[in-house]
CSV table of C-alpha atoms and ligand atoms in Angstrom, one decimal:
chain,number,residue,atom,x,y,z
S,729,MET,CA,-9.5,-11.1,-18.4
S,730,HIS,CA,-6.5,-13.2,-17.6
S,731,THR,CA,-5.6,-12.7,-13.9
S,732,ARG,CA,-1.9,-12.2,-14.5
S,733,HIS,CA,-2.7,-9.7,-17.3
S,734,ARG,CA,-5.0,-7.8,-15.0
S,735,HIS,CA,-2.3,-7.7,-12.4
S,736,ILE,CA,0.3,-6.4,-14.9
S,737,LEU,CA,-1.9,-3.7,-16.4
S,738,GLY,CA,-3.7,-3.0,-13.1
S,739,LYS,CA,-1.8,0.1,-12.0
S,740,HIS,CA,-2.2,1.6,-15.5
S,741,ARG,CA,-5.9,1.4,-15.7
S,742,LEU,CA,-8.5,4.2,-15.9
S,743,LYS,CA,-6.0,7.0,-15.9
S,744,HIS,CA,-7.0,9.1,-18.8
S,745,SER,CA,-4.5,11.6,-20.1
S,746,PRO,CA,-5.1,14.5,-22.5
S,747,ARG,CA,-4.4,13.9,-26.2
S,748,PRO,CA,-1.8,15.7,-28.2
S,749,PRO,CA,-3.1,18.5,-30.6
S,750,PRO,CA,-5.1,17.1,-33.4
S,751,ALA,CA,-3.5,16.4,-36.8
S,752,VAL,CA,-5.6,17.9,-39.6
S,753,THR,CA,-6.1,15.5,-42.4
S,754,VAL,CA,-6.9,16.9,-45.8
S,755,THR,CA,-8.4,14.6,-48.4
S,756,ARG,CA,-9.6,15.9,-51.7
S,757,LEU,CA,-11.0,13.8,-54.5
S,758,ARG,CA,-11.4,15.2,-57.9
S,759,PRO,CA,-15.1,15.9,-58.1
S,760,GLY,CA,-17.3,13.9,-60.3
S,761,LEU,CA,-14.8,11.3,-61.3
S,762,SER,CA,-15.5,7.7,-60.6
S,763,SER,CA,-12.9,5.0,-60.3
S,764,ILE,CA,-15.3,2.1,-59.6
S,765,ALA,CA,-15.2,-0.7,-62.1
S,766,GLN,CA,-18.6,-1.1,-63.6
S,767,PRO,CA,-20.4,-4.5,-63.9
S,768,GLY,CA,-19.1,-6.3,-66.9
S,769,GLN,CA,-16.1,-4.0,-67.1
S,770,GLU,CA,-12.8,-5.2,-65.9
S,771,LYS,CA,-10.5,-2.6,-64.4
S,772,GLN,CA,-7.4,-2.5,-66.6
S,773,THR,CA,-4.2,-3.4,-65.0
S,774,ALA,CA,-1.0,-2.1,-66.3
S,775,HIS,CA,1.3,-4.8,-67.6
S,776,PRO,CA,4.2,-5.4,-65.2
S,777,ASP,CA,7.2,-3.6,-66.4
S,778,PRO,CA,10.3,-5.4,-65.1
S,779,GLN,CA,12.5,-2.9,-66.8
S,780,GLY,CA,10.9,-0.1,-64.8
S,781,GLN,CA,11.6,-1.9,-61.5
S,782,GLU,CA,14.5,-1.2,-59.4
S,783,GLY,CA,16.3,-4.4,-58.9
S,784,PRO,CA,17.7,-5.5,-55.5
S,785,ARG,CA,20.8,-3.8,-54.4
S,786,LEU,CA,22.5,-7.0,-53.4
S,787,SER,CA,25.7,-5.5,-52.1
S,788,PRO,CA,25.2,-1.9,-50.9
S,789,ASP,CA,28.6,-0.5,-50.6
S,790,THR,CA,27.6,2.7,-48.9
S,791,ALA,CA,29.0,3.1,-45.4
S,792,VAL,CA,26.2,2.9,-42.9
S,793,PRO,CA,25.6,5.8,-40.7
S,794,PRO,CA,24.6,5.4,-37.0
S,795,CYS,CA,21.5,3.4,-36.4
S,796,ILE,CA,19.3,6.2,-35.1
S,797,VAL,CA,19.2,8.8,-37.7
S,798,PRO,CA,18.5,12.2,-36.2
S,799,ARG,CA,15.2,13.4,-37.3
S,800,ARG,CA,13.4,16.7,-37.2
S,801,GLN,CA,11.5,17.7,-34.1
S,802,HIS,CA,8.6,20.1,-33.9
S,803,GLY,CA,9.9,23.6,-33.5
S,804,ASP,CA,13.4,23.0,-34.8
S,805,GLY,CA,13.0,26.0,-37.0
S,806,GLY,CA,12.9,23.7,-40.1
S,807,ASN,CA,16.7,23.6,-40.3
S,808,SER,CA,17.2,19.9,-40.5
S,809,GLN,CA,16.9,18.1,-43.7
S,810,PRO,CA,14.2,15.4,-44.2
S,811,SER,CA,15.8,11.9,-44.7
S,812,SER,CA,16.2,10.7,-48.2
S,813,SER,CA,13.4,8.2,-47.7
S,814,SER,CA,11.1,11.0,-46.5
S,815,ARG,CA,11.9,12.9,-49.7
S,816,ARG,CA,11.4,9.8,-51.7
S,817,ARG,CA,8.1,9.2,-50.0
S,818,GLN,CA,7.0,12.7,-50.8
S,819,ARG,CA,7.9,12.3,-54.5
S,820,GLY,CA,7.1,8.6,-55.0
S,821,ARG,CA,9.9,6.4,-56.0
S,822,SER,CA,9.8,7.5,-59.6
S,823,GLY,CA,9.8,11.1,-58.7
S,824,ARG,CA,6.0,11.4,-59.0
S,825,PRO,CA,3.0,9.5,-57.9
S,826,GLU,CA,2.7,6.3,-59.8
S,827,PRO,CA,-0.8,6.1,-61.2
S,828,ALA,CA,-2.6,3.1,-62.7
S,829,THR,CA,-4.4,3.5,-66.0
S,830,GLY,CA,-7.8,2.5,-67.4
S,831,THR,CA,-11.1,4.0,-68.6
S,832,ASP,CA,-14.3,5.1,-67.1
S,833,PRO,CA,-17.7,3.6,-67.9
S,834,ARG,CA,-18.2,5.9,-70.8
S,835,GLY,CA,-14.8,4.8,-72.3
S,836,THR,CA,-13.4,8.2,-71.7
S,837,ALA,CA,-10.0,8.5,-70.2
S,838,VAL,CA,-10.4,10.3,-66.9
S,839,ALA,CA,-8.2,11.5,-64.2
S,840,SER,CA,-8.7,11.0,-60.5
S,841,ALA,CA,-6.2,11.6,-57.8
S,842,ALA,CA,-6.6,11.7,-54.1
S,843,ALA,CA,-4.0,13.2,-52.0
S,844,SER,CA,-4.2,12.2,-48.4
S,845,LEU,CA,-2.1,14.7,-46.5
S,846,THR,CA,-1.6,14.7,-42.8
S,847,CYS,CA,-0.9,18.3,-41.9
S,848,ARG,CA,0.2,19.7,-38.6
S,849,SER,CA,1.0,23.2,-39.7
S,850,LEU,CA,-0.3,25.9,-42.1
S,851,GLU,CA,2.8,25.4,-44.1
S,852,THR,CA,2.0,21.8,-44.9
S,853,SER,CA,-1.6,22.7,-45.5
S,854,ALA,CA,-0.5,25.2,-48.1
S,855,ILE,CA,1.7,22.6,-49.8
S,856,ALA,CA,-1.3,20.2,-49.7
S,857,CYS,CA,-3.5,22.7,-51.5
S,858,ALA,CA,-0.8,23.4,-54.1
S,859,ILE,CA,-0.5,19.7,-54.7
S,860,GLN,CA,-4.2,19.4,-55.1
S,861,ILE,CA,-4.2,22.0,-57.8
S,862,LEU,CA,-1.3,20.4,-59.6
S,863,LEU,CA,-3.0,17.0,-59.5
S,864,ARG,CA,-6.1,18.5,-61.0
S,865,ALA,CA,-4.2,20.2,-63.7
S,866,THR,CA,-2.0,17.3,-64.7
S,867,GLY,CA,-3.9,14.1,-63.8
S,868,ILE,CA,-5.2,13.1,-67.3
S,869,GLY,CA,-5.8,9.4,-68.0
S,870,GLN,CA,-5.7,8.1,-64.5
S,871,PRO,CA,-9.0,6.6,-63.4
S,872,LEU,CA,-7.8,5.2,-60.1
S,873,GLU,CA,-7.3,7.2,-57.0
S,874,PHE,CA,-3.7,7.5,-55.9
S,875,SER,CA,-3.3,8.0,-52.3
S,876,PHE,CA,0.0,9.1,-50.9
S,877,SER,CA,1.2,10.6,-47.7
S,878,PHE,CA,3.5,13.3,-46.6
S,879,PRO,CA,5.4,12.3,-43.5
S,880,ALA,CA,5.2,15.3,-41.2
S,881,ARG,CA,8.5,16.8,-40.1
S,882,ASP,CA,8.7,15.2,-36.7
S,883,ASN,CA,9.2,11.8,-35.2
S,884,LEU,CA,5.6,11.3,-34.0
S,885,ILE,CA,3.0,8.8,-35.1
S,886,HIS,CA,0.5,10.3,-37.5
S,887,LEU,CA,-3.1,9.3,-37.6
S,888,SER,CA,-4.7,10.1,-41.0
S,889,ASN,CA,-8.2,10.1,-39.4
S,890,PRO,CA,-9.8,13.3,-38.0
S,891,HIS,CA,-12.8,11.4,-36.7
S,892,LEU,CA,-10.7,9.9,-33.9
S,893,GLU,CA,-10.4,13.4,-32.3
S,894,LYS,CA,-14.1,13.4,-31.7
S,895,MET,CA,-14.1,10.2,-29.8
S,896,LYS,CA,-13.9,10.4,-26.0
S,897,ASP,CA,-12.3,7.0,-25.7
S,898,ASP,CA,-10.9,4.6,-28.2
S,899,ILE,CA,-11.4,0.9,-27.8
S,900,LEU,CA,-8.7,-1.3,-29.5
S,901,TYR,CA,-11.0,-4.2,-29.7
S,902,HIS,CA,-8.7,-6.8,-31.2
S,903,PHE,CA,-6.0,-6.0,-28.5
S,904,ALA,CA,-8.6,-5.9,-25.7
S,905,LEU,CA,-7.1,-2.5,-24.7
S,906,GLY,CA,-8.7,0.9,-24.5
S,907,THR,CA,-7.8,4.5,-23.7
S,908,GLY,CA,-10.7,4.6,-21.3
S,909,THR,CA,-9.4,1.6,-19.4
S,910,HIS,CA,-5.7,1.7,-19.8
S,911,ASP,CA,-3.1,4.4,-19.3
S,912,PHE,CA,-1.4,4.1,-22.7
S,913,PRO,CA,1.5,6.6,-22.2
S,914,ALA,CA,2.4,4.8,-18.9
S,915,LEU,CA,2.2,1.3,-20.5
S,916,PHE,CA,3.8,2.0,-23.9
S,917,GLY,CA,5.2,5.5,-23.9
S,918,ASP,CA,8.8,4.3,-23.9
S,919,VAL,CA,8.4,2.0,-27.0
S,920,LYS,CA,11.0,2.6,-29.7
S,921,PHE,CA,11.0,-0.7,-31.6
S,922,VAL,CA,8.1,-2.7,-32.6
S,923,CYS,CA,8.6,-6.2,-34.1
S,924,VAL,CA,5.7,-7.9,-35.7
S,925,GLY,CA,5.4,-11.4,-37.0
S,926,GLY,CA,2.8,-14.0,-37.9
S,927,SER,CA,2.8,-16.4,-35.0
S,928,PRO,CA,2.1,-15.6,-31.3
S,929,SER,CA,4.7,-18.2,-30.1
S,930,ARG,CA,7.4,-16.8,-32.4
S,931,MET,CA,6.7,-13.3,-31.1
S,932,LYS,CA,7.0,-14.6,-27.5
S,933,ALA,CA,10.2,-16.3,-28.4
S,934,PHE,CA,11.5,-13.0,-29.8
S,935,ILE,CA,10.7,-11.0,-26.7
S,936,THR,CA,12.5,-13.7,-24.6
S,937,TYR,CA,15.5,-13.5,-26.9
S,938,ILE,CA,15.7,-9.7,-27.0
S,939,ALA,CA,15.2,-9.4,-23.2
S,940,GLU,CA,18.3,-11.6,-22.8
S,941,GLU,CA,20.2,-9.8,-25.5
S,942,LEU,CA,19.5,-6.4,-23.9
S,943,GLY,CA,20.2,-7.7,-20.4
S,944,LEU,CA,16.7,-6.9,-19.4
S,945,GLY,CA,15.4,-10.4,-18.6
S,946,SER,CA,16.2,-13.0,-16.0
S,947,VAL,CA,16.9,-16.6,-17.0
S,948,GLY,CA,13.6,-18.5,-17.4
S,949,ALA,CA,11.5,-15.4,-17.1
S,950,ASP,CA,8.0,-15.6,-18.5
S,951,TYR,CA,6.7,-12.7,-20.4
S,952,PRO,CA,2.9,-12.2,-20.1
S,953,ASN,CA,0.7,-11.6,-23.1
S,954,ILE,CA,-0.5,-8.0,-22.8
S,955,CYS,CA,-3.5,-8.9,-25.1
S,956,ALA,CA,-4.4,-11.9,-23.0
S,957,GLY,CA,-8.0,-10.6,-22.9
S,958,THR,CA,-8.4,-11.7,-26.5
S,959,ASP,CA,-7.0,-14.5,-28.6
S,960,ARG,CA,-6.8,-12.5,-31.8
S,961,TYR,CA,-3.3,-11.2,-31.4
S,962,ALA,CA,-0.5,-11.6,-28.8
S,963,MET,CA,1.6,-8.7,-27.5
S,964,TYR,CA,4.8,-8.7,-25.4
S,965,LYS,CA,7.0,-5.9,-24.1
S,966,VAL,CA,10.4,-5.6,-22.6
S,967,GLY,CA,12.0,-2.2,-22.1
S,968,PRO,CA,11.7,-0.2,-25.4
S,969,VAL,CA,10.7,-3.3,-27.5
S,970,LEU,CA,7.2,-4.3,-28.3
S,971,SER,CA,6.6,-7.7,-30.0
S,972,VAL,CA,3.2,-8.3,-31.6
S,973,SER,CA,1.8,-11.2,-33.6
S,974,HIS,CA,-0.3,-10.3,-36.7
S,975,GLY,CA,-1.6,-13.6,-38.0
S,976,MET,CA,-1.5,-14.6,-41.7
S,977,GLY,CA,-2.3,-12.4,-44.7
S,978,ILE,CA,-3.1,-8.8,-45.5
S,979,PRO,CA,-6.5,-8.5,-43.8
S,980,SER,CA,-5.1,-9.9,-40.5
S,981,ILE,CA,-2.0,-7.7,-40.4
S,982,ALA,CA,-4.0,-4.6,-41.5
S,983,ILE,CA,-6.4,-4.9,-38.6
S,984,MET,CA,-3.6,-5.3,-36.2
S,985,LEU,CA,-1.7,-2.4,-37.7
S,986,HIS,CA,-4.6,0.0,-37.4
S,987,GLU,CA,-4.8,-0.7,-33.7
S,988,LEU,CA,-1.0,-0.8,-33.2
S,989,ILE,CA,-0.6,2.7,-34.9
S,990,LYS,CA,-3.4,4.0,-32.7
S,991,LEU,CA,-1.8,2.4,-29.6
S,992,LEU,CA,1.5,4.1,-30.4
S,993,TYR,CA,-0.2,7.4,-31.0
S,994,HIS,CA,-2.3,7.4,-27.8
S,995,SER,CA,0.9,6.4,-26.0
S,996,LYS,CA,2.6,9.5,-27.4
S,997,CYS,CA,5.5,7.4,-28.7
S,998,SER,CA,8.2,9.0,-30.8
S,999,ASN,CA,11.1,7.8,-32.9
S,1000,VAL,CA,9.5,4.4,-33.4
S,1001,THR,CA,10.8,1.8,-35.9
S,1002,ILE,CA,8.6,-1.0,-36.9
S,1003,ILE,CA,10.0,-4.2,-38.4
S,1004,ARG,CA,8.2,-7.2,-39.7
S,1005,ILE,CA,10.2,-10.4,-39.1
S,1006,GLY,CA,8.8,-13.4,-40.9
S,1007,THR,CA,9.1,-16.3,-43.2
S,1008,SER,CA,8.8,-16.4,-47.0
S,1009,GLY,CA,9.4,-18.5,-50.1
S,1010,GLY,CA,12.7,-17.5,-51.8
S,1011,ILE,CA,13.3,-17.1,-55.5
S,1012,GLY,CA,16.7,-18.1,-56.7
S,1013,LEU,CA,18.2,-18.0,-53.2
S,1014,GLU,CA,19.5,-20.9,-51.1
S,1015,PRO,CA,16.9,-21.8,-48.4
S,1016,GLY,CA,17.7,-20.0,-45.1
S,1017,SER,CA,18.7,-16.8,-46.8
S,1018,VAL,CA,17.3,-13.6,-45.3
S,1019,VAL,CA,15.7,-11.0,-47.5
S,1020,ILE,CA,15.5,-7.3,-46.4
S,1021,THR,CA,12.7,-5.8,-48.5
S,1022,SER,CA,13.6,-3.0,-50.8
S,1023,GLN,CA,10.1,-2.6,-52.2
S,1024,SER,CA,7.0,-4.7,-51.6
S,1025,VAL,CA,5.4,-5.4,-55.0
S,1026,ASP,CA,2.0,-7.0,-55.8
S,1027,ALA,CA,1.4,-10.1,-57.8
S,1028,THR,CA,1.9,-8.1,-61.0
S,1029,PHE,CA,5.2,-6.8,-59.7
S,1030,LYS,CA,4.0,-3.2,-59.1
S,1031,PRO,CA,5.2,-1.5,-55.9
S,1032,GLN,CA,1.7,-0.7,-54.7
S,1033,PHE,CA,-1.1,-1.8,-52.5
S,1034,GLU,CA,-4.6,-1.7,-53.8
S,1035,GLN,CA,-7.6,-1.5,-51.6
S,1036,VAL,CA,-11.3,-0.8,-52.3
S,1037,ILE,CA,-12.5,1.9,-50.0
S,1038,LEU,CA,-16.1,3.2,-50.3
S,1039,GLY,CA,-16.4,1.2,-53.5
S,1040,LYS,CA,-13.4,2.9,-55.1
S,1041,THR,CA,-10.0,1.4,-55.7
S,1042,VAL,CA,-7.3,3.3,-53.8
S,1043,ILE,CA,-3.7,2.7,-54.6
S,1044,ARG,CA,-1.1,3.3,-51.9
S,1045,SER,CA,2.6,3.3,-52.0
S,1046,THR,CA,4.6,0.4,-50.6
S,1047,ASN,CA,7.9,2.1,-50.3
S,1048,LEU,CA,10.0,1.2,-47.3
S,1049,ASP,CA,12.9,3.1,-45.7
S,1050,ASP,CA,16.0,2.6,-47.8
S,1051,GLN,CA,18.3,3.8,-45.1
S,1052,LEU,CA,16.8,1.4,-42.5
S,1053,ALA,CA,17.3,-1.5,-45.0
S,1054,LYS,CA,20.9,-0.5,-45.4
S,1055,GLU,CA,21.4,-0.4,-41.7
S,1056,LEU,CA,19.9,-3.8,-41.3
S,1057,MET,CA,22.1,-5.1,-44.1
S,1058,GLN,CA,25.1,-3.8,-42.3
S,1059,CYS,CA,24.0,-5.6,-39.2
S,1060,SER,CA,23.8,-8.9,-41.1
S,1061,LYS,CA,27.4,-8.3,-42.3
S,1062,GLU,CA,28.4,-7.8,-38.7
S,1063,ILE,CA,26.7,-11.0,-37.6
S,1064,ASN,CA,28.1,-12.8,-40.6
S,1065,GLU,CA,26.1,-16.0,-40.0
S,1066,PHE,CA,23.8,-16.3,-43.0
S,1067,ASN,CA,23.3,-15.1,-46.5
S,1068,THR,CA,21.3,-11.8,-46.6
S,1069,VAL,CA,20.2,-9.8,-49.6
S,1070,ILE,CA,18.2,-6.6,-50.2
S,1071,GLY,CA,15.6,-7.3,-52.8
S,1072,ASN,CA,12.0,-6.9,-53.7
S,1073,THR,CA,9.3,-8.9,-51.9
S,1074,MET,CA,6.2,-10.0,-53.7
S,1075,CYS,CA,3.1,-9.8,-51.4
S,1076,THR,CA,0.3,-12.1,-52.5
S,1077,LEU,CA,-3.3,-12.8,-51.3
S,1078,ASP,CA,-2.7,-16.5,-51.1
S,1079,PHE,CA,-0.1,-19.2,-50.3
S,1080,TYR,CA,-1.0,-21.6,-53.1
S,1081,GLU,CA,-2.4,-20.3,-56.4
S,1082,GLY,CA,-1.4,-16.8,-55.5
S,1083,GLN,CA,2.2,-17.9,-55.2
S,1084,ALA,CA,2.2,-20.1,-58.3
S,1085,ARG,CA,2.3,-23.3,-56.3
S,1086,LEU,CA,1.5,-26.7,-57.9
S,1087,ASP,CA,0.5,-28.4,-54.7
S,1088,GLY,CA,-2.8,-26.6,-53.6
S,1089,ALA,CA,-6.2,-28.2,-53.8
S,1090,ILE,CA,-6.8,-26.2,-57.0
S,1091,CYS,CA,-4.2,-25.6,-59.7
S,1092,LEU,CA,-5.2,-25.0,-63.3
S,1093,TYR,CA,-1.9,-24.0,-64.8
S,1094,ALA,CA,1.1,-26.0,-66.0
S,1095,GLU,CA,4.5,-26.3,-64.4
S,1096,GLU,CA,6.1,-24.3,-67.2
S,1097,GLU,CA,3.7,-21.4,-66.6
S,1098,LYS,CA,4.6,-21.5,-63.0
S,1099,LEU,CA,8.3,-21.3,-63.7
S,1100,GLN,CA,7.8,-18.6,-66.3
S,1101,TYR,CA,6.0,-16.5,-63.8
S,1102,LEU,CA,8.5,-17.0,-61.0
S,1103,LYS,CA,11.4,-16.2,-63.4
S,1104,ALA,CA,9.6,-13.0,-64.5
S,1105,ALA,CA,9.3,-12.1,-60.8
S,1106,TYR,CA,13.0,-12.7,-60.4
S,1107,ASP,CA,13.7,-10.5,-63.3
S,1108,ALA,CA,11.6,-7.8,-61.7
S,1109,GLY,CA,13.9,-7.9,-58.7
S,1110,VAL,CA,11.7,-10.2,-56.5
S,1111,ARG,CA,13.7,-12.4,-54.2
S,1112,ASN,CA,11.0,-13.6,-51.9
S,1113,ILE,CA,7.2,-14.1,-51.6
S,1114,GLU,CA,5.1,-13.6,-48.5
S,1115,MET,CA,1.6,-12.3,-47.7
S,1116,GLU,CA,1.8,-9.2,-45.5
S,1117,SER,CA,4.5,-6.7,-46.6
S,1118,SER,CA,2.4,-4.5,-49.0
S,1119,VAL,CA,-0.2,-3.4,-46.5
S,1120,PHE,CA,2.4,-3.2,-43.8
S,1121,ALA,CA,4.5,-0.8,-45.9
S,1122,ALA,CA,1.4,1.2,-46.9
S,1123,ILE,CA,0.1,1.7,-43.4
S,1124,CYS,CA,3.6,2.6,-42.0
S,1125,ASN,CA,4.1,5.0,-44.8
S,1126,LEU,CA,0.8,6.8,-44.1
S,1127,SER,CA,1.6,6.9,-40.4
S,1128,GLY,CA,5.0,8.4,-40.9
S,1129,VAL,CA,6.7,5.5,-39.2
S,1130,ARG,CA,10.0,4.1,-40.5
S,1131,ALA,CA,9.6,0.5,-41.3
S,1132,ALA,CA,11.4,-2.6,-42.7
S,1133,VAL,CA,10.6,-6.1,-43.6
S,1134,VAL,CA,13.1,-8.9,-42.8
S,1135,CYS,CA,12.1,-12.4,-43.9
S,1136,VAL,CA,13.9,-15.7,-44.0
S,1137,THR,CA,13.3,-17.9,-47.1
S,1138,LEU,CA,12.2,-21.4,-46.2
S,1139,LEU,CA,12.7,-22.9,-49.7
S,1140,ASN,CA,13.8,-21.9,-53.2
S,1141,ARG,CA,10.6,-21.7,-55.2
S,1142,LEU,CA,12.4,-22.4,-58.4
S,1143,GLU,CA,13.1,-25.9,-57.0
S,1144,GLY,CA,9.8,-26.8,-55.4
S,1145,ASP,CA,6.7,-25.9,-53.5
S,1146,GLN,CA,6.6,-28.0,-50.4
S,1147,ILE,CA,8.3,-26.9,-47.3
S,1148,SER,CA,10.1,-30.1,-46.5
S,1149,SER,CA,13.0,-29.2,-44.3
S,1150,SER,CA,13.1,-30.7,-40.8
S,1151,HIS,CA,11.5,-29.0,-37.9
S,1152,ASP,CA,14.8,-28.2,-36.3
S,1153,VAL,CA,16.1,-26.7,-39.5
S,1154,LEU,CA,13.0,-24.5,-39.9
S,1155,VAL,CA,13.2,-23.4,-36.3
S,1156,GLU,CA,16.8,-22.3,-36.9
S,1157,TYR,CA,15.8,-20.5,-40.1
S,1158,GLN,CA,13.1,-18.6,-38.2
S,1159,GLN,CA,15.6,-17.4,-35.7
S,1160,ARG,CA,17.7,-15.6,-38.3
S,1161,PRO,CA,15.5,-12.5,-38.8
S,1162,GLN,CA,15.2,-12.3,-35.0
S,1163,LYS,CA,19.0,-12.4,-34.6
S,1164,LEU,CA,19.5,-9.8,-37.3
S,1165,VAL,CA,16.8,-7.4,-35.8
S,1166,GLY,CA,18.1,-8.2,-32.3
S,1167,HIS,CA,21.6,-7.1,-33.3
S,1168,PHE,CA,20.1,-3.9,-34.9
S,1169,ILE,CA,18.2,-3.0,-31.7
S,1170,LYS,CA,21.3,-3.6,-29.6
S,1171,LYS,CA,23.3,-1.5,-31.9
S,1172,CYS,CA,20.8,1.3,-31.8
S,1173,LEU,CA,20.8,1.2,-28.0
S,1174,GLY,CA,24.6,1.2,-27.9
S,1175,LYS,CA,24.7,-2.3,-26.5
S,1176,VAL,CA,26.9,-4.0,-29.2
D,474,URA,N1,5.4,-17.9,-46.4
D,474,URA,C1,4.9,-17.7,-47.7
D,474,URA,O1,4.0,-16.8,-47.8
D,474,URA,N2,5.3,-18.4,-48.7
D,474,URA,C2,6.2,-19.4,-48.6
D,474,URA,O2,6.5,-20.1,-49.5
D,474,URA,C3,6.8,-19.6,-47.3
D,474,URA,C4,6.3,-18.9,-46.2
């Protein structure tokens, strides 16, 4: 391990602290129903329905309440109200879980729903059971599993994994950190804001910037990489802010987020906000515009993240916190330095064909088809395209963490595919999400 790193973490090593009471996870699948696409049978995909999409709310006129929304604590007698986003997450954006449709191998319409509920009380367990019964009674014609979460009524991190409770120690391999070797509460217990972004150097630049903004850094200070024991991800911390790189694409950010959520849980963090700050391709926006994601949609414009787990396709909600998006929008208005919109973000599996580019090594479609697709995306409320937001939203949803995605657009995809702005221009663009989120954090901490 890096000498400097060992020095920084040294005093927090090998102090093992007891874990919080276990969260009980209830997962029920409708018995006997398979959602696995059979050989030779394509899973049907619902046609994108732009009309059904909520378009971007480009100029929210609602007054923005204070940054840190008071949230329920354990034992508050259940008097406080869940936030609107919590209620929305419980219902699904359309007021119910959004299922996908298709047929089973016998050609028969089947229903399958999976409710993954993280319960911390008998009350939530009872609700979970009621939902299971309801799903069984009503879930006709839905062959895919729909997995959704119920944020518990507290501000803690939730792990939807009962197996972890049985483990004596937990090694976060890709961070080169472990509960048996590091005192997580001492190292990270005060974290309130986590900013994640693709590149290690950008996340280091962000921690340097935020340290100065919060008056926590000295000029020229160097911030050590907490994950110096590995070159997979880089992590920096100053005060209540953690800055972590996630690499490119869904698999890379998903691995990082599994370990990040566990890190926050083991550290007993509360009231954490996670924000992805990144770059993207814009649709119909001047380059350099910032998009605060309303919903992350897939390449067919559906607000969902699909993953095959145990051979079955599981669909997870990609809702993000509306209130947080509005607060960030308000921050952008206060800074008043660059164009910012709230809009849908399309998350793709690839930078080239996946984003309808004409300049990859392979492209078997015509320019008109490309433009038709991007215009359909625009009509579905999509204002930018990137490669991480869907799984980011899904994992934060399931972990009960309020989350946002703030990305700058490097180009207008209706006008081209190549990112041809000068280095200096691109560097300045990349600082915009950092500035916006920096302002937000300062505001939350009463430093504006
Ligand atoms: N990142 C993307 O995923 N796409 C772009 O066009 C630019 C940045």
